[in-house]
């Protein structure tokens, strides 16, 4: 099977009580690339994310992943297959420590099986140690290591966004979808994150990013989709999209 | 002495009930208003199998727990995805349904007359020995249940359950089959309720449908809230505080003649209600709830 396209969403339609939020939107993500989805507030970016990740069902249209129709697959199965999204509004596990937030993300945990978790102490412990090491590495990179034992609900808004990203990184997903990952994050940290994202891309992972910091997005993205009022206004390499007149008047001009 | 035994036995049985409900509500956030249904299934299964079919006692208890778990499984599969409030209503309906079946399937359940002659553990040793030994058995099983819950709580599974309660979508986004885990928790909690029901039947030696009214669910919720939802020792404290209060006020009735029996039972519920309101206002985490982390406000330089 061709890996020309890792994920494809075709002719996606979505309406909420009368208002059409997505109008026959199609996107395709090539493996190992960074794709940016830009557009003004209310354009339908988050809705498209949710449809791709399985949190919202499209009214019509098809989502294909690695050649397979996943349109009706539940969200958790898509995540298991490597499609992981972050939430625009942080969905932290408030009563859990920052480290525990990351440890929850660990996949295939022996200690989560019941009743096996009751007697596979040794294997559970080893897995916990390995996951803790991975988690601390991610926390250190994102500058959260000092807060590892703090309850997630006490973090600032910007730190919660970083935690959201950290949890997703924990899964080392094949397709990482980030919904405004830099909103509220200090500039210097944001720069580091962008650099890391480029690295992840270089390792063959695929990224889809919604971001308002256009300058940053244009710098790292290989491909850009511009969504306005539920319609794809333009798509192409960043340099081309930036020159597009429709985009400049409809979106960039307004920014 | 027998009276003291009964108070302790009821305290232990309510502890067990609160432990199961804590797994569902405290750890995972599942609100089950039909909890008593699984207690009734456990009690009736064990009573009928041991009295009518002469099964050995332990087999009856195991069957009671198993059947309660088995009954909760399809219920969970069908309804857990409805989400919190709807699920709570459906479970309440389910418990009414179970009660109706028990009342009307007289051939099977003996109907309103109830089942008499249920054996206590160690009954053959005579009443003087059987009561303390039966109590000891209940205590051991309650301790084992508490240990099971503690192990779950401290395991990655417990962490995941708390994560699901905190934010179900986020857990799904991380690849967790949250509905599956909720059904699992419903089943395990129901097995515990079923076992507690069986122990109850064999302690009181006579069961009838009116012993399995929604009051049992209500009392278990009170015990759990009193002790502290989601805490490990809370169910024990809450159950014993509740039972001591309920039984104590009954004893008091023999000495204080100001109120009629009816007035007194109404008064009991008023006092419990008042205590709950005060507790929720002044100590929402329960008598023994988890302590809030007392860290000073963190610097929020980024925003
Ligand atoms: N659950 C919902 N019910 C009704 N309207 C919704 C819902 N989710 C999103 N919308 C609407 O859909 C439009 C697109 O929202 P969204 O996808 O969040 O846009 P964006 O992420 O581009 O800012 C908005 O007008 C929003 O109000
Ligand atoms: Mg959005």
Coordinates of C-alpha atoms and ligand atoms in Angstrom, one line a residue:
Chain A
X1 CA 0.0 0.0 0.0
X2 CA 1.3 3.4 -0.9
X3 CA 2.4 5.7 2.0
X4 CA 2.1 8.7 -0.2
X5 CA -0.6 10.0 2.1
X6 CA -0.6 9.1 5.8
X7 CA -4.0 10.6 6.5
X8 CA -6.7 11.9 4.3
X9 CA -10.0 13.5 5.2
X10 CA -12.2 13.9 2.2
X11 CA -15.4 16.0 1.6
X12 CA -15.9 16.5 5.3
X13 CA -19.3 18.2 6.1
X14 CA -20.4 19.2 9.6
X15 CA -23.3 21.3 10.7
X16 CA -24.4 22.4 14.2
X17 CA -28.1 23.2 14.4
X18 CA -28.3 24.8 11.0
X19 CA -25.0 26.5 10.7
X20 CA -22.5 24.7 8.5
X21 CA -19.2 24.6 10.3
X22 CA -17.3 22.6 7.7
X23 CA -18.2 22.7 4.0
X24 CA -16.8 19.9 2.0
X25 CA -13.3 20.2 3.4
X26 CA -10.6 17.9 2.2
X27 CA -7.1 17.6 3.6
X28 CA -4.2 15.2 3.0
X29 CA -1.2 14.7 5.2
X30 CA 2.1 13.3 3.8
X31 CA 4.2 11.2 6.1
X32 CA 7.1 13.0 7.7
X33 CA 5.8 16.5 7.0
X34 CA 4.5 19.3 9.1
X35 CA 1.2 20.7 8.0
X36 CA -0.3 23.8 9.4
X37 CA -4.0 24.6 9.5
X38 CA -4.6 28.3 9.9
X39 CA -7.7 30.5 9.8
X40 CA -9.6 33.0 12.0
X41 CA -11.5 32.0 15.2
X42 CA -14.6 30.0 14.5
X43 CA -13.3 28.9 11.1
X44 CA -13.8 25.2 12.0
X45 CA -10.2 24.2 12.7
X46 CA -10.9 22.5 16.1
X47 CA -14.0 20.8 14.6
X48 CA -11.9 19.3 11.8
X49 CA -9.3 18.1 14.4
X50 CA -12.0 16.4 16.4
X51 CA -13.4 14.7 13.3
X52 CA -10.0 13.4 12.4
X53 CA -9.2 12.2 15.9
X54 CA -12.7 10.7 16.4
X55 CA -14.2 13.0 19.0
X56 CA -16.8 14.3 16.6
X57 CA -18.6 12.4 13.9
X58 CA -18.8 14.2 10.5
X59 CA -22.2 14.4 8.8
X60 CA -20.6 13.1 5.7
X61 CA -17.2 12.5 4.3
X62 CA -14.5 9.9 4.8
X63 CA -11.3 9.8 7.0
X64 CA -8.6 7.4 5.8
X65 CA -5.5 6.5 7.7
X66 CA -2.7 4.5 6.2
X67 CA -5.2 3.4 3.5
X68 CA -7.9 2.3 6.0
X69 CA -11.3 3.9 6.4
X70 CA -11.4 5.0 10.0
X71 CA -14.4 7.2 9.8
X72 CA -16.4 5.2 12.4
X73 CA -13.6 4.2 14.6
X74 CA -13.8 5.4 18.2
X75 CA -11.3 8.0 19.4
X76 CA -9.3 5.7 21.7
X77 CA -8.7 3.2 18.9
X78 CA -7.4 5.9 16.7
X79 CA -5.1 7.0 19.4
X80 CA -3.8 3.5 19.8
X81 CA -3.1 3.4 16.1
X82 CA -1.0 6.5 16.4
X83 CA -3.3 9.5 15.9
X84 CA -3.0 11.7 18.9
X85 CA -4.4 15.2 19.4
X86 CA -4.0 17.8 22.0
X87 CA -6.9 20.0 23.1
X88 CA -7.1 23.7 22.5
X89 CA -8.5 24.1 26.0
X90 CA -6.1 22.1 28.2
X91 CA -7.7 18.8 29.4
X92 CA -5.4 18.1 32.3
X93 CA -6.2 15.5 34.9
X94 CA -6.5 18.1 37.6
X95 CA -6.2 16.0 40.8
X96 CA -3.2 14.1 39.5
X97 CA 0.4 15.2 39.7
X98 CA 2.1 16.5 36.6
X99 CA 4.2 13.3 36.4
X100 CA 1.1 11.1 36.9
X101 CA -0.6 13.0 34.0
X102 CA 2.2 11.7 31.8
X103 CA 2.3 8.3 33.2
X104 CA -1.4 7.8 32.5
X105 CA -0.4 8.3 28.8
X106 CA 1.9 5.3 28.7
X107 CA 0.6 2.7 26.3
X108 CA -0.1 -1.0 26.9
X109 CA 0.4 -0.8 30.6
X110 CA 0.4 -4.1 32.4
X111 CA -0.6 -2.3 35.6
X112 CA -3.8 -1.1 34.0
X113 CA -5.1 -4.6 33.3
X114 CA -7.4 -6.2 35.7
X115 CA -7.0 -8.5 37.5
X116 CA -3.5 -9.0 36.1
X117 CA -2.4 -5.7 37.8
X118 CA -2.8 -7.4 41.2
X119 CA -0.1 -10.0 40.7
X120 CA 2.2 -8.7 37.9
X121 CA 3.9 -6.4 40.4
X122 CA 7.4 -6.9 39.1
X123 CA 6.6 -6.3 35.4
X124 CA 4.4 -3.3 36.4
X125 CA 7.2 -1.8 38.5
X126 CA 9.7 -2.2 35.6
X127 CA 7.4 -0.6 33.2
X128 CA 6.6 2.3 35.6
X129 CA 10.4 3.0 36.0
X130 CA 10.9 3.0 32.2
X131 CA 7.9 5.3 31.7
X132 CA 8.9 7.6 34.5
X133 CA 12.3 8.0 32.9
X134 CA 10.7 8.9 29.5
X135 CA 8.3 11.2 31.3
X136 CA 11.0 13.1 33.1
X137 CA 12.9 13.6 29.9
X138 CA 9.9 15.2 28.3
X139 CA 9.2 17.3 31.4
X140 CA 12.8 18.5 31.5
X141 CA 12.7 19.4 27.8
X142 CA 9.5 21.4 28.3
X143 CA 10.7 23.1 31.5
X144 CA 8.2 21.4 33.7
X145 CA 10.4 19.1 35.6
X146 CA 10.4 21.3 38.7
X147 CA 6.6 20.9 38.8
X148 CA 6.6 17.1 38.4
X149 CA 4.9 16.4 41.8
X150 CA 2.6 19.4 41.7
X151 CA -1.1 18.8 41.2
X152 CA -1.9 19.6 37.5
X153 CA -4.8 21.9 38.5
X154 CA -2.4 24.3 40.2
X155 CA -0.5 25.0 37.0
X156 CA -0.8 28.2 35.1
X157 CA -2.6 28.3 31.8
X158 CA 0.6 28.3 29.8
X159 CA 2.0 25.4 31.8
X160 CA -1.2 23.4 31.3
X161 CA -0.7 23.8 27.5
X162 CA 2.8 22.5 27.9
X163 CA 1.5 19.6 29.9
X164 CA -1.0 18.9 27.2
X165 CA 1.9 18.7 24.7
X166 CA 4.0 16.6 27.1
X167 CA 1.3 14.0 27.5
X168 CA 0.9 13.6 23.7
X169 CA 4.7 13.3 23.3
X170 CA 4.6 10.5 25.8
X171 CA 2.8 8.4 23.3
X172 CA 5.3 9.1 20.5
X173 CA 2.5 9.1 18.0
X174 CA 2.8 8.6 14.3
X175 CA 0.5 11.6 13.6
X176 CA 0.6 14.3 16.2
X177 CA -2.2 16.9 16.0
X178 CA -1.6 20.1 18.0
X179 CA -4.4 22.6 18.6
X180 CA -2.8 25.9 19.3
X181 CA 0.2 24.4 21.2
X182 CA 1.9 27.8 21.8
X183 CA -1.0 29.8 23.0
X184 CA -0.1 31.3 26.4
X185 CA 3.4 29.7 26.3
X186 CA 6.4 32.1 26.8
X187 CA 8.2 33.0 23.6
X188 CA 11.5 31.4 24.5
X189 CA 9.9 28.1 25.4
X190 CA 7.7 28.4 22.2
X191 CA 10.9 28.7 20.1
X192 CA 12.3 25.5 21.7
X193 CA 9.1 23.7 21.1
X194 CA 9.0 24.6 17.5
X195 CA 12.6 23.4 17.1
X196 CA 11.6 20.1 18.7
X197 CA 8.6 19.8 16.4
X198 CA 10.9 20.2 13.4
X199 CA 13.1 17.5 14.9
X200 CA 10.1 15.2 15.4
X201 CA 9.2 15.8 11.7
X202 CA 12.7 14.9 10.7
X203 CA 12.3 11.6 12.5
X204 CA 9.5 10.7 10.1
X205 CA 6.6 11.6 12.3
X206 CA 3.8 13.6 10.9
X207 CA 2.4 16.8 12.4
X208 CA -0.7 18.8 12.0
X209 CA -0.7 22.1 13.8
X210 CA -3.3 24.8 14.4
X211 CA -1.4 27.9 15.4
X212 CA -2.0 31.7 15.5
X213 CA 1.6 32.6 15.6
X214 CA 1.7 32.8 11.8
X215 CA 5.3 33.8 11.5
X216 CA 6.3 30.7 13.5
X217 CA 4.0 28.4 11.5
X218 CA 5.2 29.7 8.2
X219 CA 8.7 29.0 9.3
X220 CA 8.3 25.3 10.2
X221 CA 5.4 24.1 8.0
X222 CA 5.9 22.2 4.8
X223 CA 2.3 22.7 3.7
X224 CA -0.4 25.1 4.8
X225 CA -4.2 24.9 4.6
X226 CA -6.2 28.1 5.1
X227 CA -9.7 27.5 6.5
X228 CA -12.1 30.4 6.5
X229 CA -15.8 30.1 7.5
X230 CA -15.7 26.3 7.1
X231 CA -14.2 26.5 3.6
X232 CA -10.7 25.8 2.4
X233 CA -9.6 29.1 1.0
X234 CA -6.2 28.0 -0.1
X235 CA -3.5 25.4 0.3
X236 CA 0.1 25.0 -0.7
X237 CA 3.7 25.6 0.5
X238 CA 3.9 28.5 3.0
X239 CA 5.6 30.9 0.6
X240 CA 2.9 30.4 -2.0
X241 CA 0.0 30.7 0.5
X242 CA 1.6 33.9 1.9
X243 CA 1.5 35.5 -1.5
X244 CA -2.1 34.3 -2.2
X245 CA -4.3 37.4 -2.5
X246 CA -7.4 35.8 -1.3
X247 CA -5.6 34.7 1.8
X248 CA -4.1 38.1 2.4
X249 CA -7.5 39.9 2.3
X250 CA -9.5 37.2 4.1
X251 CA -7.1 36.3 6.8
X252 CA -3.6 37.7 6.9
X253 CA -4.8 41.2 6.3
X254 CA -7.0 41.0 9.3
X255 CA -4.4 39.6 11.7
Chain B
X1 CA -23.5 -9.3 73.4
X2 CA -25.4 -10.6 70.3
X3 CA -26.6 -7.0 69.8
X4 CA -23.0 -5.7 69.8
X5 CA -22.1 -8.5 67.3
X6 CA -24.9 -7.3 65.1
X7 CA -23.9 -3.7 65.2
X8 CA -20.3 -4.7 64.3
X9 CA -21.5 -7.0 61.5
X10 CA -23.7 -4.3 60.0
X11 CA -20.8 -1.9 60.3
X12 CA -18.6 -4.3 58.4
X13 CA -21.2 -5.1 55.8
X14 CA -21.8 -1.4 55.2
X15 CA -18.1 -0.9 55.0
X16 CA -17.9 -3.4 52.2
X17 CA -20.8 -1.8 50.4
X18 CA -19.2 1.6 50.7
X19 CA -15.9 0.2 49.4
X20 CA -17.6 -1.1 46.3
X21 CA -19.5 2.2 45.8
X22 CA -16.2 4.1 46.4
X23 CA -14.6 2.2 43.5
X24 CA -17.5 3.3 41.3
X25 CA -18.2 6.8 42.5
X26 CA -15.0 7.8 44.3
X27 CA -12.4 6.5 41.9
X28 CA -14.2 6.6 38.6
X29 CA -17.1 9.0 38.9
X30 CA -19.9 6.5 38.1
X31 CA -23.1 7.4 39.9
X32 CA -25.0 4.2 40.6
X33 CA -28.4 4.9 42.2
X34 CA -29.4 1.3 41.8
X35 CA -26.6 -0.1 44.0
X36 CA -29.1 -2.1 46.2
X37 CA -30.1 -4.2 43.2
X38 CA -26.7 -5.9 43.2
X39 CA -26.9 -6.4 47.0
X40 CA -30.3 -8.0 46.6
X41 CA -29.1 -10.3 43.8
X42 CA -26.2 -11.4 45.9
X43 CA -28.4 -12.0 49.0
X44 CA -31.1 -13.9 47.1
X45 CA -28.7 -16.0 45.1
X46 CA -26.8 -17.2 48.1
X47 CA -29.9 -17.7 50.2
X48 CA -31.8 -19.6 47.6
X49 CA -28.8 -21.8 46.6
X50 CA -27.9 -22.7 50.1
X51 CA -31.5 -23.1 51.5
X52 CA -33.4 -24.6 48.5
X53 CA -30.6 -26.4 46.8
X54 CA -28.3 -27.1 49.8
X55 CA -25.2 -25.6 48.2
X56 CA -22.3 -25.2 50.6
X57 CA -22.1 -21.8 52.1
X58 CA -18.9 -20.6 50.4
X59 CA -20.3 -21.6 47.0
X60 CA -23.4 -19.7 47.7
X61 CA -21.5 -16.5 48.5
X62 CA -19.3 -16.9 45.4
X63 CA -22.4 -17.4 43.3
X64 CA -24.0 -14.3 44.9
X65 CA -21.0 -12.2 44.0
X66 CA -20.7 -13.7 40.5
X67 CA -24.4 -13.3 39.6
X68 CA -24.4 -9.7 40.8
X69 CA -21.4 -9.0 38.6
X70 CA -22.9 -10.9 35.7
X71 CA -26.1 -8.8 36.0
X72 CA -24.2 -5.6 35.9
X73 CA -22.3 -6.5 32.8
X74 CA -25.0 -6.2 30.1
X75 CA -26.5 -3.2 32.0
X76 CA -23.1 -1.5 31.8
X77 CA -22.5 -2.4 28.2
X78 CA -25.9 -1.0 27.2
X79 CA -26.1 2.1 29.4
X80 CA -22.7 3.3 30.6
X81 CA -22.2 5.3 27.4
X82 CA -25.3 7.4 28.2
X83 CA -23.2 9.5 30.6
X84 CA -23.5 10.4 34.2
X85 CA -27.1 11.6 34.9
X86 CA -28.8 9.2 32.5
X87 CA -26.9 6.3 33.8
X88 CA -27.9 7.2 37.4
X89 CA -31.6 7.2 36.4
X90 CA -31.3 3.9 34.5
X91 CA -29.7 2.2 37.5
X92 CA -32.5 3.5 39.8
X93 CA -35.0 1.9 37.3
X94 CA -33.0 -1.3 37.3
X95 CA -33.1 -1.6 41.1
X96 CA -36.9 -1.1 41.0
X97 CA -37.1 -3.8 38.4
X98 CA -35.1 -6.3 40.4
X99 CA -37.3 -5.6 43.4
X100 CA -40.4 -6.3 41.3
X101 CA -39.0 -9.5 40.1
X102 CA -38.2 -10.6 43.6
X103 CA -41.7 -9.7 44.8
X104 CA -43.5 -11.4 41.9
X105 CA -41.5 -14.5 41.0
X106 CA -42.8 -16.3 44.0
X107 CA -41.9 -19.7 42.8
X108 CA -38.3 -18.7 42.7
X109 CA -37.9 -16.1 45.3
X110 CA -40.7 -16.9 47.8
X111 CA -42.1 -13.4 47.1
X112 CA -43.1 -11.1 49.9
X113 CA -42.9 -13.9 52.5
X114 CA -39.2 -13.9 52.1
X115 CA -36.7 -16.7 52.8
X116 CA -36.2 -18.1 56.3
X117 CA -33.7 -20.6 57.7
X118 CA -30.7 -19.2 56.0
X119 CA -27.6 -20.6 57.8
X120 CA -25.0 -18.6 59.6
X121 CA -21.4 -19.7 59.0
X122 CA -20.4 -22.2 61.6
X123 CA -24.0 -22.7 62.6
X124 CA -23.2 -26.3 63.6
X125 CA -21.0 -25.1 66.4
X126 CA -24.0 -23.7 68.3
X127 CA -25.1 -20.0 68.7
X128 CA -22.4 -19.1 71.2
X129 CA -19.5 -20.0 68.9
X130 CA -21.1 -19.3 65.5
X131 CA -21.8 -15.6 66.1
X132 CA -18.2 -14.6 66.8
X133 CA -16.9 -16.9 64.2
X134 CA -19.3 -15.6 61.6
X135 CA -18.4 -12.1 62.6
X136 CA -14.7 -13.0 62.2
X137 CA -15.4 -14.3 58.7
X138 CA -17.2 -11.2 57.7
X139 CA -14.3 -9.1 59.1
X140 CA -11.8 -11.1 57.1
X141 CA -13.7 -10.7 53.9
X142 CA -14.2 -7.0 54.5
X143 CA -10.5 -6.6 55.1
X144 CA -9.7 -8.6 51.9
X145 CA -12.0 -6.3 50.0
X146 CA -10.4 -3.2 51.5
X147 CA -7.0 -4.6 50.5
X148 CA -8.2 -5.2 46.9
X149 CA -9.4 -1.7 46.7
X150 CA -6.2 -0.4 48.1
X151 CA -4.2 -2.4 45.6
X152 CA -6.3 -1.0 42.7
X153 CA -6.0 2.5 44.1
X154 CA -2.2 2.3 44.2
X155 CA -1.8 0.7 40.8
X156 CA -1.6 2.3 37.4
X157 CA -5.2 1.1 37.0
X158 CA -6.3 3.3 39.9
X159 CA -4.4 6.2 38.4
X160 CA -6.2 5.7 35.1
X161 CA -9.6 5.5 36.8
X162 CA -9.0 8.9 38.5
X163 CA -7.8 10.2 35.2
X164 CA -11.1 9.1 33.6
X165 CA -13.0 10.7 36.3
X166 CA -11.1 14.0 35.9
X167 CA -11.4 14.1 32.1
X168 CA -12.8 11.3 30.1
X169 CA -12.0 12.7 26.7
X170 CA -8.4 13.3 27.5
X171 CA -8.1 9.7 28.6
X172 CA -9.6 8.7 25.3
X173 CA -7.2 10.9 23.4
X174 CA -4.4 9.0 25.1
X175 CA -5.8 5.7 23.7
X176 CA -7.7 4.5 26.8
X177 CA -10.9 2.5 26.3
X178 CA -12.7 4.5 29.0
X179 CA -16.1 2.9 28.4
X180 CA -14.5 -0.5 28.9
X181 CA -12.9 0.6 32.1
X182 CA -16.2 2.0 33.4
X183 CA -17.9 -1.3 32.7
X184 CA -15.1 -3.1 34.5
X185 CA -15.5 -0.9 37.5
X186 CA -19.3 -1.4 37.5
X187 CA -18.8 -5.2 37.4
X188 CA -16.2 -5.3 40.2
X189 CA -18.2 -2.9 42.4
X190 CA -21.3 -5.0 41.8
X191 CA -19.5 -8.2 42.7
X192 CA -18.5 -6.5 46.0
X193 CA -22.1 -5.5 46.6
X194 CA -23.3 -9.0 45.8
X195 CA -20.9 -10.5 48.3
X196 CA -21.9 -8.0 51.0
X197 CA -25.6 -8.9 50.2
X198 CA -24.8 -12.6 50.7
X199 CA -23.0 -12.0 54.0
X200 CA -25.9 -9.9 55.2
X201 CA -28.4 -12.7 54.3
X202 CA -26.4 -15.3 56.2
X203 CA -26.0 -13.0 59.2
X204 CA -29.6 -12.0 59.6
X205 CA -30.8 -15.5 58.4
X206 CA -34.0 -14.1 57.0
X207 CA -34.4 -11.9 54.0
X208 CA -37.5 -10.4 52.3
X209 CA -37.9 -7.8 49.6
X210 CA -38.5 -4.9 52.0
X211 CA -34.9 -5.2 53.3
X212 CA -33.7 -4.1 49.8
X213 CA -35.4 -0.8 49.4
X214 CA -33.6 2.2 48.0
X215 CA -32.8 3.1 51.6
X216 CA -29.8 0.7 51.3
X217 CA -28.4 2.6 48.4
X218 CA -29.1 5.9 50.2
X219 CA -27.4 4.7 53.4
X220 CA -24.3 3.6 51.4
X221 CA -24.0 6.9 49.7
X222 CA -24.3 8.6 53.2
X223 CA -21.6 6.3 54.6
X224 CA -19.3 7.1 51.7
X225 CA -19.9 10.9 51.8
X226 CA -19.5 10.9 55.6
X227 CA -16.2 9.1 55.4
X228 CA -14.9 10.9 52.4
X229 CA -15.5 10.0 48.7
X230 CA -12.4 8.7 47.0
X231 CA -10.4 8.2 50.2
X232 CA -9.2 4.7 51.2
X233 CA -10.2 4.6 54.9
X234 CA -13.3 6.8 54.5
X235 CA -15.7 4.0 53.8
X236 CA -14.8 2.2 57.1
X237 CA -15.2 5.3 59.2
X238 CA -18.3 6.4 57.4
X239 CA -20.0 3.0 57.6
X240 CA -19.4 2.7 61.3
X241 CA -20.4 6.3 62.1
X242 CA -23.6 5.7 60.2
X243 CA -24.4 2.3 61.8
X244 CA -23.6 3.5 65.3
X245 CA -25.9 6.5 64.8
X246 CA -28.7 4.4 63.3
X247 CA -28.5 1.6 65.9
X248 CA -27.8 4.0 68.8
X249 CA -30.9 6.0 68.1
X250 CA -32.9 2.8 68.1
X251 CA -31.5 1.8 71.5
X252 CA -32.3 5.3 72.8
X253 CA -35.9 4.8 71.8
X254 CA -36.2 2.3 74.7
X255 CA -35.2 4.9 77.2
X256 CA -36.5 8.1 75.9
X257 CA -40.2 8.3 75.4
X258 CA -40.7 11.8 74.1
X259 CA -41.2 10.7 70.6
X260 CA -43.2 7.9 69.0
X261 CA -41.3 5.3 67.0
X262 CA -42.5 6.9 63.8
X263 CA -41.5 10.4 64.9
X264 CA -38.1 9.1 65.9
X265 CA -37.4 7.4 62.6
X266 CA -38.3 10.6 60.8
X267 CA -36.1 12.5 63.3
X268 CA -33.2 10.2 62.5
X269 CA -33.4 11.0 58.8
X270 CA -33.6 14.7 59.6
X271 CA -30.5 14.5 61.8
X272 CA -28.6 12.6 59.1
X273 CA -29.7 15.1 56.5
X274 CA -28.5 18.0 58.7
X275 CA -25.2 16.3 59.3
X276 CA -24.7 15.8 55.6
X277 CA -25.4 19.4 54.8
X278 CA -23.1 20.6 57.5
X279 CA -20.4 18.2 56.3
X280 CA -20.7 19.2 52.7
X281 CA -20.5 22.9 53.6
X282 CA -17.7 22.6 56.2
X283 CA -15.8 19.5 55.2
X284 CA -16.7 18.5 51.6
X285 CA -13.9 15.9 51.5
X286 CA -15.5 13.9 54.3
X287 CA -14.5 13.2 57.9
X288 CA -11.4 11.5 56.7
X289 CA -11.1 12.9 53.2
X290 CA -8.0 13.3 51.2
X291 CA -6.1 16.4 52.4
X292 CA -5.9 19.1 49.8
X293 CA -2.3 19.8 48.9
X294 CA -1.3 22.9 50.8
X295 CA 1.3 24.2 48.5
X296 CA 1.5 28.0 48.3
X297 CA 0.2 29.5 45.0
X298 CA 2.7 28.9 42.3
X299 CA 4.3 31.6 40.3
X300 CA 2.3 32.2 37.2
X301 CA 4.7 34.2 35.2
X302 CA 3.6 32.7 32.0
X303 CA 0.0 33.3 30.9
Ligands
LIG1 N1 -20.5 21.5 19.9 C1 -20.8 22.6 19.2 N2 -22.1 23.0 19.1 C2 -22.5 24.1 18.4 N3 -21.6 24.8 17.7 C3 -20.3 24.5 17.7 C4 -19.8 23.4 18.5 N4 -18.5 23.3 18.3 C5 -18.1 24.3 17.5 N5 -19.2 25.0 17.2 C6 -19.2 26.2 16.3 O1 -18.5 25.8 15.1 C7 -17.7 26.9 14.7 C8 -16.3 26.4 14.5 O2 -15.7 26.2 15.7 P1 -14.2 25.7 15.9 O3 -14.1 24.4 15.1 O4 -13.9 25.6 17.4 O5 -13.4 26.9 15.2 P2 -11.9 27.2 15.4 O6 -11.2 26.1 16.1 O7 -11.4 27.4 14.0 O8 -11.8 28.5 16.1 C9 -17.9 28.0 15.6 O9 -18.8 28.9 15.1 C10 -18.4 27.3 16.8 O10 -19.3 28.2 17.5
LIG2 MG1 -10.1 26.2 17.8

